[in-house]
Amino acid sequence: MKAPALKPRKEFLVFGSPLIEEAEIAEVVDTLRSGWIGTGPKVKKFEELVRAYKGVKFAVAVNSCTAALHLSLLALDLKPGDEVITTPMTFCATLNAILHAGARPVLVDCGRESQNIDPALIEKKITRKTRAILPVHFAGRSCDMDALTLVAKKHRLALVEDCAHAVETEYRGRKAGTFGEFGALSFYVTKNITTAEGGMVITDDAAHADKIKVLALHGMSQDAWKRFSDDGYKHYEVVAPGFKYNMTDMAAALGIHQLPRVERYWSRRQELWRRYDAALQGLPCFLPPPPEPETRHAYHLYTPHIDVDRLGKTRDQVLHELTKLKIGTGVHYLALHLQPYYRKLLGHKPGDFPNAEFISERTLSIPLSAKLTDEDAADVVEALRAVLR
Ligand SMILES: *Cc1c(COP(=O)(O)O)cnc(C)c1O
């Protein structure tokens, strides 16, 4: 294999590096100086900003999207053996949350281009034990929410949307995460907005929101959240064996400045996305299709699928060569049904989900953060052109 002739960048371009601005830095310092670094007023403010942005009645901050998914599923009171339908083309946290909630993940293949769960294949997988559908808006592309809502209604299934990629996603004018019982957001470092680690559950149901709040803090009654406030000590009651999932004000200090910039960052990523679309035409790779009509893409990941047959190199070779050119990449994702644990647990084998496997062998994610400069994006394009020559 001949090494690409292109000279590497000076500095490694970190994949998914967040854009952190001075306001966040000042807010974190302010939080430290205030003495209130745990769950407090800044978390409340961040919850209110996200609640208003999504146009929902309730938003409960937690310390990850994994926690948000776990608590959402627990709030559905799943019984052992209950089944939750989801996609093999997602992060392992989606399946782990289902397992930790005591249910069994049932996988349904995704579309080869949309990379989202294929609604037409869902009904065949519904059994007497199916309780919920957990769609993932892959890369920020909205799932077919009409079809999913229809099948969920018909079979009386709950809908829990994994919106880890989908803060800005909309489907027919409606925001992702608002179609079913719960939406789960991520503010992990690489996501569209970040609190370093963080997540949020959104819902319109007061009882559900209360339950999530209680479970997110040890299962202590609501008053526990106020027990260190200035209106005097309050006893709490433990009403469930809960978890330690609360967000801190240190994290929310980032979020309250990131959220107001969500549209600015989105515009920048859209610009980068269009630039990649134009510059990568004609190379031996399949580019992401344009957003579906009447949807808004969140542009979280740009994922060309390498045409390995035409190129005569594997995806992993491409990753390796890009790394040598100092371009950071990601892989979203290796199909989950072939990961050892799930493969054994769920009895899957190669060939079970052909589209997920097609993607799994070909996909790579190139940098798409709002932090990218035009020069960074030009470096990415040049490197890809050299490697896919
Ligand atoms: C990142 C991610 C998660 C988990 O988010 P955390 O906040 O890191 O727990 C879940 N699902 C998908 C699809 C993700 O990309």
GROMACS .gro file of C-alpha atoms and ligand atoms in nm:
model
  404
    1MET     CA    1   0.000   0.000   0.000
    2LYS     CA    2   0.150   0.330  -0.108
    3ALA     CA    3   0.140   0.602   0.158
    4PRO     CA    4  -0.060   0.909   0.055
    5ALA     CA    5   0.162   1.185  -0.075
    6LEU     CA    6  -0.018   1.455   0.122
    7LYS     CA    7   0.169   1.618   0.411
    8PRO     CA    8  -0.004   1.578   0.750
    9ARG     CA    9  -0.145   1.877   0.937
   10LYS     CA   10   0.074   2.025   1.208
   11GLU     CA   11  -0.167   1.951   1.492
   12PHE     CA   12  -0.395   1.652   1.530
   13LEU     CA   13  -0.756   1.752   1.457
   14VAL     CA   14  -0.947   1.603   1.749
   15PHE     CA   15  -1.278   1.446   1.649
   16GLY     CA   16  -1.578   1.596   1.828
   17SER     CA   17  -1.386   1.866   2.010
   18PRO     CA   18  -1.641   2.104   2.167
   19LEU     CA   19  -1.654   2.479   2.122
   20ILE     CA   20  -1.614   2.628   2.471
   21GLU     CA   21  -1.633   3.007   2.495
   22GLU     CA   22  -1.532   3.264   2.758
   23ALA     CA   23  -1.882   3.285   2.910
   24GLU     CA   24  -1.872   2.918   3.012
   25ILE     CA   25  -1.528   2.960   3.164
   26ALA     CA   26  -1.642   3.264   3.365
   27GLU     CA   27  -1.959   3.081   3.472
   28VAL     CA   28  -1.766   2.780   3.599
   29VAL     CA   29  -1.538   3.011   3.798
   30ASP     CA   30  -1.844   3.192   3.933
   31THR     CA   31  -1.992   2.857   4.035
   32LEU     CA   32  -1.674   2.764   4.219
   33ARG     CA   33  -1.663   3.100   4.397
   34SER     CA   34  -2.031   3.081   4.490
   35GLY     CA   35  -1.966   2.772   4.697
   36TRP     CA   36  -2.268   2.598   4.542
   37ILE     CA   37  -2.114   2.347   4.303
   38GLY     CA   38  -2.367   2.065   4.338
   39THR     CA   39  -2.725   2.055   4.213
   40GLY     CA   40  -2.868   2.403   4.252
   41PRO     CA   41  -2.989   2.717   4.079
   42LYS     CA   42  -2.784   2.672   3.761
   43VAL     CA   43  -2.927   2.327   3.701
   44LYS     CA   44  -3.274   2.473   3.744
   45LYS     CA   45  -3.195   2.749   3.496
   46PHE     CA   46  -3.056   2.502   3.242
   47GLU     CA   47  -3.364   2.281   3.277
   48GLU     CA   48  -3.584   2.582   3.211
   49LEU     CA   49  -3.384   2.678   2.899
   50VAL     CA   50  -3.407   2.327   2.754
   51ARG     CA   51  -3.775   2.298   2.850
   52ALA     CA   52  -3.855   2.619   2.666
   53TYR     CA   53  -3.640   2.529   2.363
   54LYS     CA   54  -3.814   2.193   2.324
   55GLY     CA   55  -4.156   2.339   2.406
   56VAL     CA   56  -4.239   2.072   2.665
   57LYS     CA   57  -4.393   2.089   3.010
   58PHE     CA   58  -4.106   1.927   3.202
   59ALA     CA   59  -3.731   1.884   3.170
   60VAL     CA   60  -3.531   1.697   3.432
   61ALA     CA   61  -3.153   1.728   3.420
   62VAL     CA   62  -2.941   1.421   3.491
   63ASN     CA   63  -2.573   1.341   3.454
   64SER     CA   64  -2.592   1.157   3.120
   65CYS     CA   65  -2.823   1.054   2.839
   66THR     CA   66  -2.765   0.696   2.949
   67ALA     CA   67  -2.920   0.790   3.285
   68ALA     CA   68  -3.202   0.971   3.104
   69LEU     CA   69  -3.281   0.659   2.900
   70HIS     CA   70  -3.253   0.431   3.203
   71LEU     CA   71  -3.489   0.641   3.414
   72SER     CA   72  -3.737   0.688   3.127
   73LEU     CA   73  -3.762   0.312   3.085
   74LEU     CA   74  -3.787   0.255   3.461
   75ALA     CA   75  -4.070   0.507   3.477
   76LEU     CA   76  -4.264   0.282   3.236
   77ASP     CA   77  -4.265   0.010   3.507
   78LEU     CA   78  -4.130  -0.258   3.278
   79LYS     CA   79  -4.156  -0.614   3.409
   80PRO     CA   80  -3.879  -0.872   3.366
   81GLY     CA   81  -3.915  -1.025   3.022
   82ASP     CA   82  -4.081  -0.716   2.874
   83GLU     CA   83  -3.942  -0.622   2.536
   84VAL     CA   84  -3.825  -0.288   2.399
   85ILE     CA   85  -3.775  -0.251   2.026
   86THR     CA   86  -3.473  -0.056   1.906
   87THR     CA   87  -3.202  -0.047   1.639
   88PRO     CA   88  -2.864  -0.220   1.617
   89MET     CA   89  -2.723   0.104   1.468
   90THR     CA   90  -2.680   0.300   1.791
   91PHE     CA   91  -2.442   0.350   2.080
   92CYS     CA   92  -2.422   0.065   2.330
   93ALA     CA   93  -2.574   0.290   2.600
   94THR     CA   94  -2.914   0.255   2.430
   95LEU     CA   95  -2.914  -0.123   2.473
   96ASN     CA   96  -2.755  -0.110   2.817
   97ALA     CA   97  -3.030   0.122   2.941
   98ILE     CA   98  -3.293  -0.129   2.825
   99LEU     CA   99  -3.110  -0.413   3.000
  100HIS     CA  100  -3.061  -0.215   3.321
  101ALA     CA  101  -3.433  -0.137   3.324
  102GLY     CA  102  -3.487  -0.513   3.336
  103ALA     CA  103  -3.619  -0.550   2.982
  104ARG     CA  104  -3.498  -0.732   2.672
  105PRO     CA  105  -3.385  -0.535   2.368
  106VAL     CA  106  -3.542  -0.656   2.045
  107LEU     CA  107  -3.354  -0.529   1.742
  108VAL     CA  108  -3.499  -0.416   1.412
  109ASP     CA  109  -3.275  -0.329   1.116
  110CYS     CA  110  -3.223   0.029   1.002
  111GLY     CA  111  -3.249   0.184   0.658
  112ARG     CA  112  -2.923   0.172   0.466
  113GLU     CA  113  -2.934   0.543   0.383
  114SER     CA  114  -3.139   0.690   0.668
  115GLN     CA  115  -2.951   0.474   0.922
  116ASN     CA  116  -3.272   0.501   1.128
  117ILE     CA  117  -3.493   0.214   1.244
  118ASP     CA  118  -3.708   0.085   0.956
  119PRO     CA  119  -4.071   0.124   1.070
  120ALA     CA  120  -4.190  -0.130   0.811
  121LEU     CA  121  -3.998  -0.407   0.991
  122ILE     CA  122  -4.125  -0.332   1.340
  123GLU     CA  123  -4.463  -0.506   1.341
  124LYS     CA  124  -4.309  -0.845   1.269
  125LYS     CA  125  -4.110  -0.812   1.592
  126ILE     CA  126  -4.401  -0.714   1.818
  127THR     CA  127  -4.504  -0.982   2.067
  128ARG     CA  128  -4.733  -0.994   2.372
  129LYS     CA  129  -4.434  -0.877   2.575
  130THR     CA  130  -4.347  -0.568   2.371
  131ARG     CA  131  -4.387  -0.253   2.579
  132ALA     CA  132  -4.200   0.023   2.404
  133ILE     CA  133  -4.020   0.142   2.093
  134LEU     CA  134  -3.691   0.327   2.141
  135PRO     CA  135  -3.600   0.504   1.815
  136VAL     CA  136  -3.267   0.683   1.775
  137HIS     CA  137  -3.253   0.990   1.550
  138PHE     CA  138  -2.928   0.884   1.392
  139ALA     CA  139  -2.674   1.161   1.328
  140GLY     CA  140  -2.959   1.406   1.388
  141ARG     CA  141  -3.176   1.278   1.102
  142SER     CA  142  -3.535   1.245   1.220
  143CYS     CA  143  -3.687   0.899   1.229
  144ASP     CA  144  -4.016   0.853   1.043
  145MET     CA  145  -4.226   0.970   1.335
  146ASP     CA  146  -4.564   0.933   1.159
  147ALA     CA  147  -4.498   0.566   1.100
  148LEU     CA  148  -4.352   0.510   1.447
  149THR     CA  149  -4.636   0.692   1.623
  150LEU     CA  150  -4.889   0.492   1.422
  151VAL     CA  151  -4.741   0.153   1.508
  152ALA     CA  152  -4.695   0.255   1.874
  153LYS     CA  153  -5.059   0.369   1.902
  154LYS     CA  154  -5.192   0.062   1.726
  155HIS     CA  155  -5.013  -0.174   1.965
  156ARG     CA  156  -5.033   0.052   2.273
  157LEU     CA  157  -4.658   0.081   2.304
  158ALA     CA  158  -4.468   0.361   2.473
  159LEU     CA  159  -4.228   0.571   2.268
  160VAL     CA  160  -3.896   0.678   2.419
  161GLU     CA  161  -3.682   0.882   2.179
  162ASP     CA  162  -3.305   0.868   2.203
  163CYS     CA  163  -3.225   1.230   2.111
  164ALA     CA  164  -2.853   1.210   2.188
  165HIS     CA  165  -2.784   1.340   1.835
  166ALA     CA  166  -3.104   1.533   1.801
  167VAL     CA  167  -3.128   1.849   2.011
  168GLU     CA  168  -3.228   2.053   1.703
  169THR     CA  169  -3.407   1.779   1.507
  170GLU     CA  170  -3.765   1.841   1.392
  171TYR     CA  171  -4.022   1.631   1.210
  172ARG     CA  172  -4.310   1.814   1.044
  173GLY     CA  173  -4.251   2.117   1.263
  174ARG     CA  174  -4.244   1.918   1.583
  175LYS     CA  175  -3.929   1.880   1.793
  176ALA     CA  176  -3.765   1.542   1.837
  177GLY     CA  177  -3.825   1.400   2.181
  178THR     CA  178  -4.184   1.523   2.205
  179PHE     CA  179  -4.365   1.247   2.015
  180GLY     CA  180  -4.399   0.988   2.288
  181GLU     CA  181  -4.367   0.947   2.663
  182PHE     CA  182  -4.006   1.062   2.691
  183GLY     CA  183  -3.717   1.220   2.503
  184ALA     CA  184  -3.361   1.168   2.626
  185LEU     CA  185  -3.092   1.426   2.546
  186SER     CA  186  -2.714   1.407   2.579
  187PHE     CA  187  -2.471   1.683   2.663
  188TYR     CA  188  -2.164   1.462   2.640
  189VAL     CA  189  -1.842   1.629   2.521
  190THR     CA  190  -1.885   1.545   2.152
  191LYS     CA  191  -2.258   1.624   2.127
  192ASN     CA  192  -2.412   1.933   1.969
  193ILE     CA  193  -2.406   2.122   2.297
  194THR     CA  194  -2.215   2.004   2.601
  195THR     CA  195  -2.194   2.012   2.978
  196ALA     CA  196  -1.890   1.774   2.968
  197GLU     CA  197  -2.118   1.500   3.099
  198GLY     CA  198  -2.492   1.553   3.119
  199GLY     CA  199  -2.833   1.456   2.998
  200MET     CA  200  -3.197   1.551   3.024
  201VAL     CA  201  -3.535   1.382   3.019
  202ILE     CA  202  -3.816   1.576   2.857
  203THR     CA  203  -4.182   1.488   2.901
  204ASP     CA  204  -4.527   1.645   2.911
  205ASP     CA  205  -4.646   1.421   3.193
  206ALA     CA  206  -4.619   1.562   3.547
  207ALA     CA  207  -4.633   1.222   3.719
  208HIS     CA  208  -4.359   1.088   3.492
  209ALA     CA  209  -4.142   1.394   3.557
  210ASP     CA  210  -4.187   1.354   3.935
  211LYS     CA  211  -4.094   0.990   3.919
  212ILE     CA  212  -3.780   1.063   3.719
  213LYS     CA  213  -3.678   1.333   3.968
  214VAL     CA  214  -3.716   1.100   4.262
  215LEU     CA  215  -3.530   0.813   4.093
  216ALA     CA  216  -3.248   1.047   3.984
  217LEU     CA  217  -3.164   1.131   4.346
  218HIS     CA  218  -3.149   0.811   4.552
  219GLY     CA  219  -3.527   0.762   4.545
  220MET     CA  220  -3.566   1.038   4.800
  221SER     CA  221  -3.892   1.232   4.804
  222GLN     CA  222  -3.903   1.564   4.619
  223ASP     CA  223  -3.818   1.768   4.928
  224ALA     CA  224  -3.471   1.615   4.926
  225TRP     CA  225  -3.381   1.848   4.640
  226LYS     CA  226  -3.443   2.143   4.870
  227ARG     CA  227  -3.293   2.009   5.190
  228PHE     CA  228  -2.991   2.239   5.182
  229SER     CA  229  -3.181   2.551   5.085
  230ASP     CA  230  -3.223   2.852   5.310
  231ASP     CA  231  -3.578   2.778   5.421
  232GLY     CA  232  -3.466   2.536   5.689
  233TYR     CA  233  -3.382   2.169   5.712
  234LYS     CA  234  -3.643   1.932   5.573
  235HIS     CA  235  -3.668   1.561   5.631
  236TYR     CA  236  -3.694   1.345   5.326
  237GLU     CA  237  -3.848   1.005   5.276
  238VAL     CA  238  -3.697   0.728   5.070
  239VAL     CA  239  -3.973   0.604   4.846
  240ALA     CA  240  -3.776   0.394   4.594
  241PRO     CA  241  -3.427   0.247   4.551
  242GLY     CA  242  -3.307   0.530   4.331
  243PHE     CA  243  -2.985   0.626   4.161
  244LYS     CA  244  -2.719   0.899   4.181
  245TYR     CA  245  -2.794   1.064   3.851
  246ASN     CA  246  -2.828   1.433   3.939
  247MET     CA  247  -2.657   1.702   3.733
  248THR     CA  248  -2.424   1.947   3.912
  249ASP     CA  249  -2.419   2.327   3.884
  250MET     CA  250  -2.061   2.290   3.756
  251ALA     CA  251  -2.200   2.108   3.453
  252ALA     CA  252  -2.504   2.332   3.415
  253ALA     CA  253  -2.268   2.633   3.417
  254LEU     CA  254  -2.160   2.517   3.071
  255GLY     CA  255  -2.511   2.431   2.958
  256ILE     CA  256  -2.670   2.768   3.035
  257HIS     CA  257  -2.428   2.930   2.788
  258GLN     CA  258  -2.422   2.649   2.533
  259LEU     CA  259  -2.799   2.624   2.490
  260PRO     CA  260  -2.852   2.987   2.384
  261ARG     CA  261  -2.595   2.924   2.107
  262VAL     CA  262  -2.756   2.604   1.985
  263GLU     CA  263  -2.884   2.766   1.664
  264ARG     CA  264  -2.556   2.943   1.588
  265TYR     CA  265  -2.365   2.617   1.627
  266TRP     CA  266  -2.627   2.438   1.416
  267SER     CA  267  -2.582   2.691   1.133
  268ARG     CA  268  -2.208   2.645   1.140
  269ARG     CA  269  -2.241   2.266   1.122
  270GLN     CA  270  -2.491   2.299   0.837
  271GLU     CA  271  -2.234   2.509   0.652
  272LEU     CA  272  -1.964   2.246   0.709
  273TRP     CA  273  -2.205   1.970   0.606
  274ARG     CA  274  -2.278   2.146   0.275
  275ARG     CA  275  -1.910   2.203   0.218
  276TYR     CA  276  -1.839   1.829   0.266
  277ASP     CA  277  -2.135   1.742   0.040
  278ALA     CA  278  -1.991   1.952  -0.240
  279ALA     CA  279  -1.624   1.864  -0.194
  280LEU     CA  280  -1.661   1.487  -0.157
  281GLN     CA  281  -1.875   1.425  -0.467
  282GLY     CA  282  -1.736   1.163  -0.701
  283LEU     CA  283  -1.511   0.988  -0.447
  284PRO     CA  284  -1.557   0.615  -0.386
  285CYS     CA  285  -1.795   0.669  -0.095
  286PHE     CA  286  -2.168   0.707  -0.041
  287LEU     CA  287  -2.250   1.047   0.107
  288PRO     CA  288  -2.537   1.103   0.352
  289PRO     CA  289  -2.864   1.172   0.169
  290PRO     CA  290  -3.016   1.521   0.202
  291PRO     CA  291  -3.260   1.572   0.492
  292GLU     CA  292  -3.609   1.436   0.422
  293PRO     CA  293  -3.875   1.693   0.328
  294GLU     CA  294  -4.053   1.854   0.625
  295THR     CA  295  -3.773   1.758   0.863
  296ARG     CA  296  -3.489   1.943   1.022
  297HIS     CA  297  -3.158   1.759   1.045
  298ALA     CA  298  -2.945   1.831   1.352
  299TYR     CA  299  -2.620   1.773   1.158
  300HIS     CA  300  -2.457   1.590   1.446
  301LEU     CA  301  -2.246   1.349   1.242
  302TYR     CA  302  -2.126   1.350   0.882
  303THR     CA  303  -2.090   0.983   0.792
  304PRO     CA  304  -1.967   0.889   0.445
  305HIS     CA  305  -1.984   0.514   0.378
  306ILE     CA  306  -1.668   0.398   0.206
  307ASP     CA  307  -1.733   0.206  -0.115
  308VAL     CA  308  -1.488  -0.064  -0.009
  309ASP     CA  309  -1.534  -0.271  -0.326
  310ARG     CA  310  -1.457   0.018  -0.556
  311LEU     CA  311  -1.175   0.152  -0.341
  312GLY     CA  312  -1.005  -0.180  -0.266
  313LYS     CA  313  -0.928  -0.074   0.091
  314THR     CA  314  -1.116  -0.147   0.412
  315ARG     CA  315  -1.275   0.126   0.620
  316ASP     CA  316  -1.022   0.056   0.893
  317GLN     CA  317  -0.737   0.120   0.648
  318VAL     CA  318  -0.900   0.453   0.564
  319LEU     CA  319  -0.925   0.539   0.935
  320HIS     CA  320  -0.561   0.450   0.984
  321GLU     CA  321  -0.446   0.665   0.693
  322LEU     CA  322  -0.656   0.961   0.806
  323THR     CA  323  -0.505   0.932   1.153
  324LYS     CA  324  -0.158   0.944   0.998
  325LEU     CA  325  -0.263   1.266   0.827
  326LYS     CA  326  -0.366   1.392   1.174
  327ILE     CA  327  -0.737   1.391   1.106
  328GLY     CA  328  -0.939   1.253   1.399
  329THR     CA  329  -1.231   1.030   1.305
  330GLY     CA  330  -1.507   0.833   1.470
  331VAL     CA  331  -1.705   0.521   1.386
  332HIS     CA  332  -2.079   0.542   1.449
  333TYR     CA  333  -2.125   0.251   1.491
  334LEU     CA  334  -2.016  -0.108   1.473
  335ALA     CA  335  -2.350  -0.292   1.455
  336LEU     CA  336  -2.445  -0.377   1.812
  337HIS     CA  337  -2.588  -0.724   1.744
  338LEU     CA  338  -2.236  -0.842   1.662
  339GLN     CA  339  -2.078  -0.706   1.981
  340PRO     CA  340  -1.987  -1.011   2.190
  341TYR     CA  341  -2.219  -0.951   2.485
  342TYR     CA  342  -2.537  -0.874   2.290
  343ARG     CA  343  -2.460  -1.134   2.026
  344LYS     CA  344  -2.451  -1.403   2.293
  345LEU     CA  345  -2.740  -1.267   2.499
  346LEU     CA  346  -2.975  -1.213   2.206
  347GLY     CA  347  -2.852  -1.504   1.992
  348HIS     CA  348  -2.760  -1.298   1.687
  349LYS     CA  349  -2.525  -1.381   1.401
  350PRO     CA  350  -2.382  -1.205   1.096
  351GLY     CA  351  -2.653  -1.157   0.836
  352ASP     CA  352  -2.932  -1.084   1.086
  353PHE     CA  353  -2.941  -0.710   1.006
  354PRO     CA  354  -2.791  -0.659   0.661
  355ASN     CA  355  -2.823  -0.281   0.651
  356ALA     CA  356  -2.668  -0.228   0.993
  357GLU     CA  357  -2.384  -0.459   0.888
  358PHE     CA  358  -2.336  -0.277   0.556
  359ILE     CA  359  -2.300   0.051   0.745
  360SER     CA  360  -2.090  -0.106   1.019
  361GLU     CA  361  -1.823  -0.214   0.768
  362ARG     CA  362  -1.815   0.111   0.573
  363THR     CA  363  -1.899   0.406   0.793
  364LEU     CA  364  -1.670   0.669   0.932
  365SER     CA  365  -1.742   1.006   1.089
  366ILE     CA  366  -1.536   1.310   1.001
  367PRO     CA  367  -1.504   1.621   1.222
  368LEU     CA  368  -1.821   1.836   1.222
  369SER     CA  369  -1.793   2.045   1.538
  370ALA     CA  370  -1.888   2.414   1.539
  371LYS     CA  371  -1.529   2.463   1.653
  372LEU     CA  372  -1.393   2.365   1.308
  373THR     CA  373  -1.234   2.646   1.110
  374ASP     CA  374  -1.258   2.664   0.732
  375GLU     CA  375  -0.893   2.556   0.719
  376ASP     CA  376  -0.969   2.251   0.936
  377ALA     CA  377  -1.253   2.152   0.703
  378ALA     CA  378  -1.027   2.201   0.399
  379ASP     CA  379  -0.767   1.973   0.564
  380VAL     CA  380  -1.031   1.705   0.621
  381VAL     CA  381  -1.140   1.722   0.257
  382GLU     CA  382  -0.786   1.714   0.126
  383ALA     CA  383  -0.697   1.419   0.346
  384LEU     CA  384  -1.006   1.224   0.241
  385ARG     CA  385  -0.938   1.297  -0.124
  386ALA     CA  386  -0.581   1.170  -0.083
  387VAL     CA  387  -0.683   0.855   0.104
  388LEU     CA  388  -0.977   0.771  -0.124
  389ARG     CA  389  -0.780   0.836  -0.440
  390LIG     C1  390  -2.390   0.958   2.323
  390LIG     C2  391  -2.506   0.868   2.307
  390LIG     C3  392  -2.575   0.815   2.416
  390LIG     C4  393  -2.526   0.829   2.556
  390LIG     O1  394  -2.509   0.959   2.595
  390LIG     P1  395  -2.431   0.992   2.730
  390LIG     O2  396  -2.473   1.130   2.763
  390LIG     O3  397  -2.285   0.980   2.699
  390LIG     O4  398  -2.474   0.893   2.831
  390LIG     C5  399  -2.689   0.741   2.393
  390LIG     N1  400  -2.733   0.719   2.267
  390LIG     C6  401  -2.668   0.766   2.160
  390LIG     C7  402  -2.724   0.740   2.024
  390LIG     C8  403  -2.552   0.840   2.176
  390LIG     O5  404  -2.484   0.886   2.069
   0.00000   0.00000   0.00000
